[in-house]
XYZ file of C-alpha atoms in Angstrom:
269
model
C 39.951 204.334 38.498
C 43.169 204.248 40.532
C 44.502 201.420 42.647
C 43.061 202.872 45.848
C 39.654 203.335 44.235
C 39.566 199.767 42.903
C 40.620 198.399 46.292
C 37.871 200.400 48.013
C 35.227 198.984 45.638
C 36.518 195.431 46.116
C 36.505 195.751 49.905
C 32.992 197.180 49.848
C 31.772 194.293 47.675
C 33.400 191.755 49.984
C 31.782 193.408 53.001
C 28.351 193.312 51.358
C 28.899 189.676 50.373
C 29.741 188.683 53.930
C 26.779 190.568 55.359
C 24.397 188.853 52.948
C 25.817 185.385 53.536
C 27.916 185.049 50.407
C 31.265 183.392 50.016
C 34.232 185.584 49.135
C 35.783 182.678 47.210
C 35.401 182.058 43.468
C 32.120 183.866 43.023
C 29.907 181.180 44.574
C 27.110 182.006 46.992
C 27.460 180.386 50.405
C 24.470 178.194 51.144
C 21.960 179.440 53.656
C 21.547 177.069 56.593
C 18.034 176.258 57.781
C 17.380 175.008 61.322
C 14.782 172.341 62.093
C 13.258 170.663 65.139
C 11.338 167.409 65.570
C 9.073 165.868 68.189
C 11.500 163.065 68.992
C 15.055 163.176 70.381
C 17.870 163.581 67.885
C 19.324 160.188 68.813
C 16.145 158.309 67.859
C 16.380 156.432 64.543
C 13.314 158.124 63.071
C 14.832 161.499 63.838
C 18.122 160.369 62.311
C 16.254 159.235 59.207
C 14.396 162.519 58.755
C 17.557 164.491 59.445
C 19.368 162.568 56.695
C 16.388 162.841 54.337
C 15.873 166.577 54.660
C 19.581 167.365 54.791
C 19.979 165.647 51.421
C 16.830 167.195 49.942
C 17.760 170.702 51.056
C 21.355 170.287 49.848
C 19.966 169.532 46.387
C 18.093 172.836 46.585
C 21.208 174.721 47.675
C 20.563 174.960 51.431
C 22.434 173.776 54.480
C 20.716 171.929 57.304
C 20.977 172.109 61.097
C 18.998 170.179 63.697
C 18.094 171.471 67.148
C 17.075 168.901 69.759
C 14.330 170.343 71.984
C 11.182 168.942 73.688
C 8.039 168.667 71.485
C 6.155 171.642 72.931
C 9.241 173.836 72.772
C 9.693 172.711 69.161
C 6.213 173.981 68.319
C 6.858 177.371 69.901
C 10.183 177.797 68.111
C 8.799 176.827 64.702
C 5.849 179.203 65.107
C 7.967 182.143 66.167
C 10.571 181.707 63.437
C 13.295 180.987 65.959
C 13.831 177.880 63.817
C 12.842 177.431 60.178
C 10.641 174.384 60.485
C 9.608 171.073 62.004
C 10.552 167.791 60.332
C 7.410 165.869 61.144
C 3.896 166.692 62.274
C 0.477 165.380 61.327
C -1.230 166.783 58.245
C -3.672 169.105 60.018
C -1.013 170.569 62.307
C -0.961 173.762 60.274
C -4.683 174.312 60.916
C -3.740 175.187 64.476
C -0.753 177.313 63.512
C -1.193 179.568 60.450
C 2.426 180.691 60.832
C 3.455 177.308 59.383
C 3.316 176.043 55.797
C 2.946 172.330 55.098
C 5.283 170.545 52.707
C 2.598 168.699 50.761
C 4.550 165.516 50.068
C 4.228 163.389 53.224
C 7.254 161.729 54.745
C 5.243 158.986 56.469
C 1.800 157.715 57.413
C 1.146 158.425 61.080
C -1.169 156.167 63.054
C -2.140 156.970 66.619
C -2.695 153.504 68.068
C -3.899 152.021 71.344
C -1.820 149.311 73.008
C -2.708 146.950 75.834
C -1.740 143.608 77.370
C -5.079 141.772 77.364
C -7.122 140.251 74.568
C -9.367 143.279 74.457
C -12.282 143.891 72.211
C -10.953 145.638 69.134
C -10.558 149.365 69.830
C -12.026 151.334 66.940
C -11.578 155.073 67.157
C -12.232 157.656 69.816
C -15.906 156.794 70.355
C -14.914 153.383 71.712
C -13.157 155.101 74.616
C -16.204 157.061 75.727
C -17.143 154.505 78.379
C -13.704 153.057 79.042
C -13.541 152.472 82.822
C -9.786 152.041 83.321
C -6.720 154.247 83.364
C -5.564 155.575 79.985
C -2.046 156.779 79.303
C -0.422 158.540 76.354
C 2.902 160.043 75.369
C 3.053 163.789 75.934
C 3.503 165.989 72.897
C 1.144 164.035 70.607
C -1.257 166.768 69.550
C -4.022 164.414 68.389
C -4.238 162.815 71.816
C -3.850 166.079 73.721
C -6.614 167.765 71.711
C -9.038 164.896 72.283
C -8.360 164.595 75.994
C -8.686 168.358 76.448
C -12.244 168.067 75.110
C -13.040 165.033 77.256
C -11.921 165.768 80.813
C -14.104 162.925 82.076
C -11.550 160.410 80.786
C -8.865 159.483 83.276
C -5.579 160.037 81.430
C -1.942 159.990 82.430
C 0.800 161.571 80.319
C 4.226 159.926 80.118
C 7.498 161.266 78.767
C 8.564 158.405 76.515
C 7.393 155.182 74.890
C 9.333 152.908 77.245
C 7.585 154.408 80.269
C 4.157 153.975 78.670
C 4.741 150.296 77.872
C 6.047 149.584 81.358
C 2.838 151.048 82.807
C 0.918 148.484 80.761
C 3.017 145.585 81.966
C 2.712 146.713 85.575
C -1.052 147.098 85.038
C -0.914 150.738 86.046
C -2.700 151.541 82.788
C -5.279 149.652 80.762
C -4.452 151.244 77.413
C -1.502 153.251 76.200
C -1.780 155.606 73.220
C 1.242 156.397 71.090
C 2.324 156.731 67.480
C 2.307 153.192 66.112
C 5.753 153.302 64.517
C 7.275 154.729 67.700
C 6.076 151.708 69.681
C 7.256 149.121 67.145
C 10.558 150.926 66.739
C 11.105 150.737 70.483
C 10.007 147.100 70.624
C 12.735 146.333 68.065
C 15.545 147.677 70.252
C 17.928 145.776 72.533
C 16.640 147.879 75.424
C 13.107 146.592 74.925
C 14.302 142.997 74.808
C 16.155 143.519 78.070
C 13.386 145.299 79.961
C 10.076 144.009 78.585
C 10.576 140.409 77.480
C 9.769 138.908 80.897
C 6.546 140.886 81.253
C 3.117 140.665 79.701
C 3.011 140.752 75.883
C 2.228 144.134 74.320
C -0.769 143.938 71.991
C -1.972 146.567 69.534
C -5.669 146.977 70.246
C -6.554 149.336 67.406
C -5.903 152.584 65.563
C -7.493 155.681 67.028
C -6.760 158.000 64.125
C -4.598 158.062 61.014
C -2.993 160.933 59.150
C -0.016 161.570 56.970
C 3.089 163.139 58.485
C 4.682 166.200 56.901
C 7.438 168.702 57.414
C 6.240 172.220 58.206
C 8.109 175.404 57.363
C 7.863 178.780 59.028
C 5.925 180.928 56.576
C 8.079 183.987 57.107
C 11.561 182.478 57.073
C 11.361 179.894 54.281
C 7.734 179.223 53.330
C 8.572 179.616 49.648
C 10.535 176.344 49.797
C 7.443 174.206 50.481
C 6.757 173.398 46.827
C 10.336 172.676 45.641
C 11.002 170.637 48.784
C 7.865 168.557 48.166
C 9.020 167.859 44.609
C 12.468 166.795 45.797
C 10.915 164.410 48.335
C 8.781 162.846 45.597
C 11.916 162.279 43.534
C 13.718 160.663 46.472
C 10.783 158.336 47.136
C 10.527 157.316 43.485
C 14.237 156.537 43.323
C 14.141 154.458 46.516
C 16.485 156.850 48.283
C 13.961 157.651 51.027
C 13.523 153.994 51.993
C 17.256 153.369 51.828
C 17.930 156.165 54.312
C 15.285 154.767 56.687
C 16.748 151.266 56.538
C 20.200 152.694 57.204
C 19.008 154.625 60.274
C 17.185 151.631 61.770
C 20.122 149.332 61.103
C 22.588 151.769 62.680
C 20.459 151.772 65.841
C 20.683 147.978 66.095
C 16.981 147.462 65.503
C 15.845 143.903 64.963
C 13.906 142.964 61.849
C 11.014 141.742 64.007
C 9.871 143.582 67.135
C 9.576 141.905 70.518
C 5.786 141.811 70.260
C 3.561 142.186 67.254
C 0.070 143.362 66.337
C -2.856 141.534 67.808
C -3.860 138.672 65.451
C -6.973 139.324 63.387
C-alpha cells in the first residue's frame, strides 16, 4: 500500500474513532460520560455526596460523570425519556411506576418519610394515623410517597411547599400542624447555620413519627445504560465495605458547615 493509501486508511480510522467516542491518542478509548439528575439541588450536601460517590464509582468502571440540576418532577421526566442516563436517588419502589428505569440494587441510603410538628403530639404511626387528622398538613413537593398517598386521599387538607425551610417555618408559625419530609433532609437543614439563624427563636421542631421507610437507590435508564446496574451495585458495595462511602458523606456535610448536632432533635421516647 502506498503512502496515500495508508494515510487514507489512517484518516478513516481516526474519523470512525471520533464518531464512536474514542480518543485518537495512544490507543485508549475515551470514557463515555453519563448524565444524572437528583431530587435535591446540586448545592445541597446530600447531592454533593451522591455526586462524589457515583462519580468515583463510575470512574472505576470506566465512565465519566455529569450532573444536571433540575426540579424533581423534571428529573423524573428526563430519566424516563433517556434525556439523562439516570437518577442518583429515589425510593426502592420508584421503578414500579416507571418501567423505563432499572434499579441499582445496592442502596445508597435508608429513606424515612417522617412527620414533624411543634407540640407534644401523640406518636404518629403510619398513614392510618392521619385518617382523622383535623389540622393542616404540609409536605415537600416532589416526594413521590407523599404525593401518591395524598392523591388517593383528597379528603386530607394538604399544602405543598418547595423546600424544607419553608415547611419548618409553617410549623413554627402554626400555619401547619404536621409537616412531612424525608427525615435526613430535615435534620440536615437543622444542622445548618441558616437554620440556627432563622428557627432558633421559634417553637422547637419535634419528630412525631415515621410514616414510611424504604431504601434509596440510583436508577438507570434501561435503554441508555441499564446494563451497568449490576456492576455499579457491586462497586457501591465495595465502597461501603471500605468505608469510602461514609468518608465522602462526612466530607460533604463538613464542607457545608453542618454542625454535629442539629438545632432540634427527635422527640424523646
